Amino acid sequence: MNTNDLIGMLAKQAGPVENPVNPVLCSAVVGAALIISIAGAYLWLGFVPLSLFGQTGPWLKILFGAALVATCKSAFVRAGQPGVTEPSGIYPPILVFSAVALLALGQFSVSDETDRVALVWGHSWSACPRNILTLSIPILCSLLYIMRRMAPVNQIKAGAYAGLLAGSLSAMVYALSCTES
């Protein structure tokens, strides 16, 4: 379907279009990108020792990433389909960020005053964003490949959802290598 056909169809208010993207292909492409990111995290940063998974730190990071993935995935899919109602917007991810901020505020309020600076900054605050960004590159490329096969009406929103989903997935991958507790 080219752009003129899409515009003509939308002008006639034809309704939702059948999804031209094969879900198996999407899963395979994103799965391959996740494997590349996980392998990159292992080779570049190494994984945290298994003993750290006995604590809550790594699990909370993975759960945070999974909650963001869950809120961004449907918005990503809906943004790529013309005629489908607009995604619910940025509100579900904001709810996830707010929940984590409340948990962090609770932990901050009960900590000793001497530990608060270390609690906020940690020891790897300057490296984490760069590492997450680097690990998200193969995932973002795979999501943009998938989005190109779809027919997004608003390319800016579709790209934003792809970026947010890639960042969420790479945060989960980075949680396997992050030594902060």
PDB file of C-alpha atoms in Angstrom:
ATOM      1  CA  MET A   1       0.000   0.000   0.000  1.00  0.00           C
ATOM      2  CA  ASN A   2       1.463   3.358  -0.949  1.00  0.00           C
ATOM      3  CA  THR A   3       0.784   6.712   0.669  1.00  0.00           C
ATOM      4  CA  ASN A   4      -1.841   7.858  -1.858  1.00  0.00           C
ATOM      5  CA  ASP A   5      -3.834   4.641  -1.405  1.00  0.00           C
ATOM      6  CA  LEU A   6      -3.680   5.093   2.360  1.00  0.00           C
ATOM      7  CA  ILE A   7      -4.833   8.705   2.176  1.00  0.00           C
ATOM      8  CA  GLY A   8      -7.677   7.738  -0.147  1.00  0.00           C
ATOM      9  CA  MET A   9      -8.748   4.925   2.123  1.00  0.00           C
ATOM     10  CA  LEU A  10      -8.657   7.122   5.222  1.00  0.00           C
ATOM     11  CA  ALA A  11     -10.562   9.870   3.418  1.00  0.00           C
ATOM     12  CA  LYS A  12     -13.336   7.347   2.739  1.00  0.00           C
ATOM     13  CA  GLN A  13     -13.259   6.399   6.437  1.00  0.00           C
ATOM     14  CA  ALA A  14     -12.681   2.777   5.582  1.00  0.00           C
ATOM     15  CA  GLY A  15     -11.879   1.717   9.146  1.00  0.00           C
ATOM     16  CA  PRO A  16      -8.933  -0.276  10.473  1.00  0.00           C
ATOM     17  CA  VAL A  17      -6.592  -1.977   8.034  1.00  0.00           C
ATOM     18  CA  GLU A  18      -5.497  -5.556   8.345  1.00  0.00           C
ATOM     19  CA  ASN A  19      -2.041  -5.642   9.886  1.00  0.00           C
ATOM     20  CA  PRO A  20       0.470  -6.269   7.060  1.00  0.00           C
ATOM     21  CA  VAL A  21       3.173  -7.384   9.473  1.00  0.00           C
ATOM     22  CA  ASN A  22       3.636 -11.037  10.308  1.00  0.00           C
ATOM     23  CA  PRO A  23       3.740 -11.440  14.121  1.00  0.00           C
ATOM     24  CA  VAL A  24       6.149 -14.374  13.824  1.00  0.00           C
ATOM     25  CA  LEU A  25       8.554 -12.221  11.808  1.00  0.00           C
ATOM     26  CA  CYS A  26       8.264  -9.432  14.390  1.00  0.00           C
ATOM     27  CA  SER A  27       9.009 -11.819  17.231  1.00  0.00           C
ATOM     28  CA  ALA A  28      11.977 -13.267  15.374  1.00  0.00           C
ATOM     29  CA  VAL A  29      13.448  -9.860  14.519  1.00  0.00           C
ATOM     30  CA  VAL A  30      13.052  -8.440  18.037  1.00  0.00           C
ATOM     31  CA  GLY A  31      14.203 -11.745  19.563  1.00  0.00           C
ATOM     32  CA  ALA A  32      17.372 -11.665  17.476  1.00  0.00           C
ATOM     33  CA  ALA A  33      18.011  -8.062  18.519  1.00  0.00           C
ATOM     34  CA  LEU A  34      17.501  -9.003  22.180  1.00  0.00           C
ATOM     35  CA  ILE A  35      19.979 -11.860  21.823  1.00  0.00           C
ATOM     36  CA  ILE A  36      22.495  -9.458  20.282  1.00  0.00           C
ATOM     37  CA  SER A  37      21.975  -7.006  23.158  1.00  0.00           C
ATOM     38  CA  ILE A  38      22.266  -9.712  25.802  1.00  0.00           C
ATOM     39  CA  ALA A  39      25.426 -11.066  24.167  1.00  0.00           C
ATOM     40  CA  GLY A  40      26.801  -7.522  23.960  1.00  0.00           C
ATOM     41  CA  ALA A  41      26.047  -6.945  27.632  1.00  0.00           C
ATOM     42  CA  TYR A  42      27.813 -10.177  28.546  1.00  0.00           C
ATOM     43  CA  LEU A  43      30.877  -9.582  26.375  1.00  0.00           C
ATOM     44  CA  TRP A  44      31.194  -5.862  27.137  1.00  0.00           C
ATOM     45  CA  LEU A  45      30.092  -5.590  30.767  1.00  0.00           C
ATOM     46  CA  GLY A  46      29.768  -9.145  32.055  1.00  0.00           C
ATOM     47  CA  PHE A  47      26.823 -10.364  34.084  1.00  0.00           C
ATOM     48  CA  VAL A  48      26.366  -9.768  37.782  1.00  0.00           C
ATOM     49  CA  PRO A  49      27.141 -12.736  40.024  1.00  0.00           C
ATOM     50  CA  LEU A  50      24.207 -15.053  40.595  1.00  0.00           C
ATOM     51  CA  SER A  51      24.403 -14.339  44.315  1.00  0.00           C
ATOM     52  CA  LEU A  52      23.125 -10.800  43.669  1.00  0.00           C
ATOM     53  CA  PHE A  53      19.874 -12.257  42.350  1.00  0.00           C
ATOM     54  CA  GLY A  54      19.153 -13.367  45.909  1.00  0.00           C
ATOM     55  CA  GLN A  55      18.600  -9.678  46.689  1.00  0.00           C
ATOM     56  CA  THR A  56      15.734  -7.539  45.491  1.00  0.00           C
ATOM     57  CA  GLY A  57      17.826  -5.030  43.493  1.00  0.00           C
ATOM     58  CA  PRO A  58      18.206  -6.886  40.182  1.00  0.00           C
ATOM     59  CA  TRP A  59      14.636  -8.154  40.303  1.00  0.00           C
ATOM     60  CA  LEU A  60      13.219  -4.664  40.835  1.00  0.00           C
ATOM     61  CA  LYS A  61      15.200  -3.382  37.841  1.00  0.00           C
ATOM     62  CA  ILE A  62      13.950  -6.207  35.649  1.00  0.00           C
ATOM     63  CA  LEU A  63      10.395  -5.692  36.906  1.00  0.00           C
ATOM     64  CA  PHE A  64      10.629  -1.955  36.154  1.00  0.00           C
ATOM     65  CA  GLY A  65      11.764  -2.685  32.600  1.00  0.00           C
ATOM     66  CA  ALA A  66       9.060  -5.329  32.153  1.00  0.00           C
ATOM     67  CA  ALA A  67       6.366  -2.922  33.341  1.00  0.00           C
ATOM     68  CA  LEU A  68       7.583  -0.313  30.864  1.00  0.00           C
ATOM     69  CA  VAL A  69       7.678  -2.892  28.068  1.00  0.00           C
ATOM     70  CA  ALA A  70       4.113  -3.925  28.879  1.00  0.00           C
ATOM     71  CA  THR A  71       2.880  -0.341  28.762  1.00  0.00           C
ATOM     72  CA  CYS A  72       4.791   0.599  25.594  1.00  0.00           C
ATOM     73  CA  LYS A  73       4.215  -2.513  23.472  1.00  0.00           C
ATOM     74  CA  SER A  74       0.522  -1.972  22.764  1.00  0.00           C
ATOM     75  CA  ALA A  75       1.090   1.723  22.051  1.00  0.00           C
ATOM     76  CA  PHE A  76       3.882   0.773  19.607  1.00  0.00           C
ATOM     77  CA  VAL A  77       1.632  -1.682  17.759  1.00  0.00           C
ATOM     78  CA  ARG A  78      -1.346   0.685  17.665  1.00  0.00           C
ATOM     79  CA  ALA A  79       0.777   3.601  16.442  1.00  0.00           C
ATOM     80  CA  GLY A  80       1.762   1.571  13.395  1.00  0.00           C
ATOM     81  CA  GLN A  81      -1.754   0.757  12.253  1.00  0.00           C
ATOM     82  CA  PRO A  82      -3.802   3.378  10.413  1.00  0.00           C
ATOM     83  CA  GLY A  83      -7.455   3.557  11.298  1.00  0.00           C
ATOM     84  CA  VAL A  84      -6.914   2.177  14.784  1.00  0.00           C
ATOM     85  CA  THR A  85      -7.787   4.455  17.660  1.00  0.00           C
ATOM     86  CA  GLU A  86      -4.969   6.568  18.978  1.00  0.00           C
ATOM     87  CA  PRO A  87      -2.757   4.892  21.601  1.00  0.00           C
ATOM     88  CA  SER A  88      -3.546   5.833  25.162  1.00  0.00           C
ATOM     89  CA  GLY A  89      -0.559   8.110  25.037  1.00  0.00           C
ATOM     90  CA  ILE A  90       2.300   8.457  27.390  1.00  0.00           C
ATOM     91  CA  TYR A  91       0.170   8.061  30.532  1.00  0.00           C
ATOM     92  CA  PRO A  92       0.777   4.342  31.282  1.00  0.00           C
ATOM     93  CA  PRO A  93       4.590   4.740  31.228  1.00  0.00           C
ATOM     94  CA  ILE A  94       4.234   7.828  33.412  1.00  0.00           C
ATOM     95  CA  LEU A  95       2.315   5.695  35.926  1.00  0.00           C
ATOM     96  CA  VAL A  96       5.185   3.193  35.960  1.00  0.00           C
ATOM     97  CA  PHE A  97       7.750   5.977  36.465  1.00  0.00           C
ATOM     98  CA  SER A  98       5.577   7.458  39.241  1.00  0.00           C
ATOM     99  CA  ALA A  99       5.334   4.119  41.047  1.00  0.00           C
ATOM    100  CA  VAL A 100       9.108   3.689  40.939  1.00  0.00           C
ATOM    101  CA  ALA A 101       9.596   7.289  42.108  1.00  0.00           C
ATOM    102  CA  LEU A 102       7.314   6.616  45.085  1.00  0.00           C
ATOM    103  CA  LEU A 103       9.277   3.465  45.967  1.00  0.00           C
ATOM    104  CA  ALA A 104      12.547   5.407  45.696  1.00  0.00           C
ATOM    105  CA  LEU A 105      11.163   8.222  47.837  1.00  0.00           C
ATOM    106  CA  GLY A 106      10.102   5.702  50.458  1.00  0.00           C
ATOM    107  CA  GLN A 107      13.556   4.128  50.517  1.00  0.00           C
ATOM    108  CA  PHE A 108      15.186   7.568  50.591  1.00  0.00           C
ATOM    109  CA  SER A 109      13.065   8.721  53.528  1.00  0.00           C
ATOM    110  CA  VAL A 110      13.995   5.759  55.740  1.00  0.00           C
ATOM    111  CA  SER A 111      17.722   5.792  54.938  1.00  0.00           C
ATOM    112  CA  ASP A 112      20.418   7.402  57.079  1.00  0.00           C
ATOM    113  CA  GLU A 113      21.423  10.929  56.157  1.00  0.00           C
ATOM    114  CA  THR A 114      24.978   9.784  55.485  1.00  0.00           C
ATOM    115  CA  ASP A 115      23.801   7.195  52.955  1.00  0.00           C
ATOM    116  CA  ARG A 116      21.464   9.450  50.981  1.00  0.00           C
ATOM    117  CA  VAL A 117      24.022  10.860  48.544  1.00  0.00           C
ATOM    118  CA  ALA A 118      25.259   7.366  47.713  1.00  0.00           C
ATOM    119  CA  LEU A 119      21.651   6.188  47.444  1.00  0.00           C
ATOM    120  CA  VAL A 120      20.785   8.868  44.871  1.00  0.00           C
ATOM    121  CA  TRP A 121      23.963   8.822  42.782  1.00  0.00           C
ATOM    122  CA  GLY A 122      25.336   5.338  43.332  1.00  0.00           C
ATOM    123  CA  HIS A 123      28.746   4.504  41.945  1.00  0.00           C
ATOM    124  CA  SER A 124      27.896   4.139  38.256  1.00  0.00           C
ATOM    125  CA  TRP A 125      25.518   7.024  37.587  1.00  0.00           C
ATOM    126  CA  SER A 126      27.625   8.381  34.734  1.00  0.00           C
ATOM    127  CA  ALA A 127      27.944   5.049  32.922  1.00  0.00           C
ATOM    128  CA  CYS A 128      24.404   3.643  33.168  1.00  0.00           C
ATOM    129  CA  PRO A 129      22.690   5.920  30.611  1.00  0.00           C
ATOM    130  CA  ARG A 130      25.480   5.383  28.080  1.00  0.00           C
ATOM    131  CA  ASN A 131      25.389   1.610  28.576  1.00  0.00           C
ATOM    132  CA  ILE A 132      21.601   1.420  28.254  1.00  0.00           C
ATOM    133  CA  LEU A 133      21.701   3.602  25.139  1.00  0.00           C
ATOM    134  CA  THR A 134      24.392   1.426  23.556  1.00  0.00           C
ATOM    135  CA  LEU A 135      22.529  -1.789  24.344  1.00  0.00           C
ATOM    136  CA  SER A 136      19.320  -0.354  22.863  1.00  0.00           C
ATOM    137  CA  ILE A 137      20.772   0.225  19.377  1.00  0.00           C
ATOM    138  CA  PRO A 138      20.090  -3.278  17.935  1.00  0.00           C
ATOM    139  CA  ILE A 139      16.640  -3.327  19.529  1.00  0.00           C
ATOM    140  CA  LEU A 140      15.764   0.111  18.157  1.00  0.00           C
ATOM    141  CA  CYS A 141      16.949  -0.910  14.682  1.00  0.00           C
ATOM    142  CA  SER A 142      14.713  -3.984  14.799  1.00  0.00           C
ATOM    143  CA  LEU A 143      11.697  -1.974  15.979  1.00  0.00           C
ATOM    144  CA  LEU A 144      12.212   0.662  13.295  1.00  0.00           C
ATOM    145  CA  TYR A 145      12.480  -2.124  10.708  1.00  0.00           C
ATOM    146  CA  ILE A 146       9.139  -3.468  11.906  1.00  0.00           C
ATOM    147  CA  MET A 147       7.579  -0.007  11.970  1.00  0.00           C
ATOM    148  CA  ARG A 148       8.658   0.595   8.359  1.00  0.00           C
ATOM    149  CA  ARG A 149       6.657  -2.474   7.350  1.00  0.00           C
ATOM    150  CA  MET A 150       3.611  -1.036   9.095  1.00  0.00           C
ATOM    151  CA  ALA A 151       1.804   2.116   7.989  1.00  0.00           C
ATOM    152  CA  PRO A 152       2.084   4.664  10.790  1.00  0.00           C
ATOM    153  CA  VAL A 153       0.041   7.800  10.216  1.00  0.00           C
ATOM    154  CA  ASN A 154       1.973   9.847  12.782  1.00  0.00           C
ATOM    155  CA  GLN A 155       5.618   8.937  12.257  1.00  0.00           C
ATOM    156  CA  ILE A 156       6.839  11.074  15.159  1.00  0.00           C
ATOM    157  CA  LYS A 157       4.654   9.271  17.693  1.00  0.00           C
ATOM    158  CA  ALA A 158       5.476   5.906  16.177  1.00  0.00           C
ATOM    159  CA  GLY A 159       9.194   6.647  16.423  1.00  0.00           C
ATOM    160  CA  ALA A 160       8.806   7.856  20.000  1.00  0.00           C
ATOM    161  CA  TYR A 161       7.022   4.645  20.998  1.00  0.00           C
ATOM    162  CA  ALA A 162       9.729   2.603  19.234  1.00  0.00           C
ATOM    163  CA  GLY A 163      12.433   4.480  21.147  1.00  0.00           C
ATOM    164  CA  LEU A 164      10.652   4.112  24.471  1.00  0.00           C
ATOM    165  CA  LEU A 165      10.107   0.399  23.888  1.00  0.00           C
ATOM    166  CA  ALA A 166      13.753  -0.084  22.859  1.00  0.00           C
ATOM    167  CA  GLY A 167      14.950   1.783  25.937  1.00  0.00           C
ATOM    168  CA  SER A 168      12.691  -0.302  28.172  1.00  0.00           C
ATOM    169  CA  LEU A 169      13.939  -3.571  26.710  1.00  0.00           C
ATOM    170  CA  SER A 170      17.570  -2.476  26.948  1.00  0.00           C
ATOM    171  CA  ALA A 171      17.062  -1.424  30.580  1.00  0.00           C
ATOM    172  CA  MET A 172      15.976  -4.988  31.274  1.00  0.00           C
ATOM    173  CA  VAL A 173      19.072  -6.282  29.485  1.00  0.00           C
ATOM    174  CA  TYR A 174      21.327  -3.879  31.390  1.00  0.00           C
ATOM    175  CA  ALA A 175      19.839  -5.063  34.681  1.00  0.00           C
ATOM    176  CA  LEU A 176      21.712  -8.329  34.064  1.00  0.00           C
ATOM    177  CA  SER A 177      25.004  -6.402  34.186  1.00  0.00           C
ATOM    178  CA  CYS A 178      24.285  -3.576  36.648  1.00  0.00           C
ATOM    179  CA  THR A 179      26.163  -3.930  39.923  1.00  0.00           C
ATOM    180  CA  GLU A 180      24.179  -1.277  41.798  1.00  0.00           C
ATOM    181  CA  SER A 181      21.927  -2.803  44.434  1.00  0.00           C
TER     182      SER A 181
END
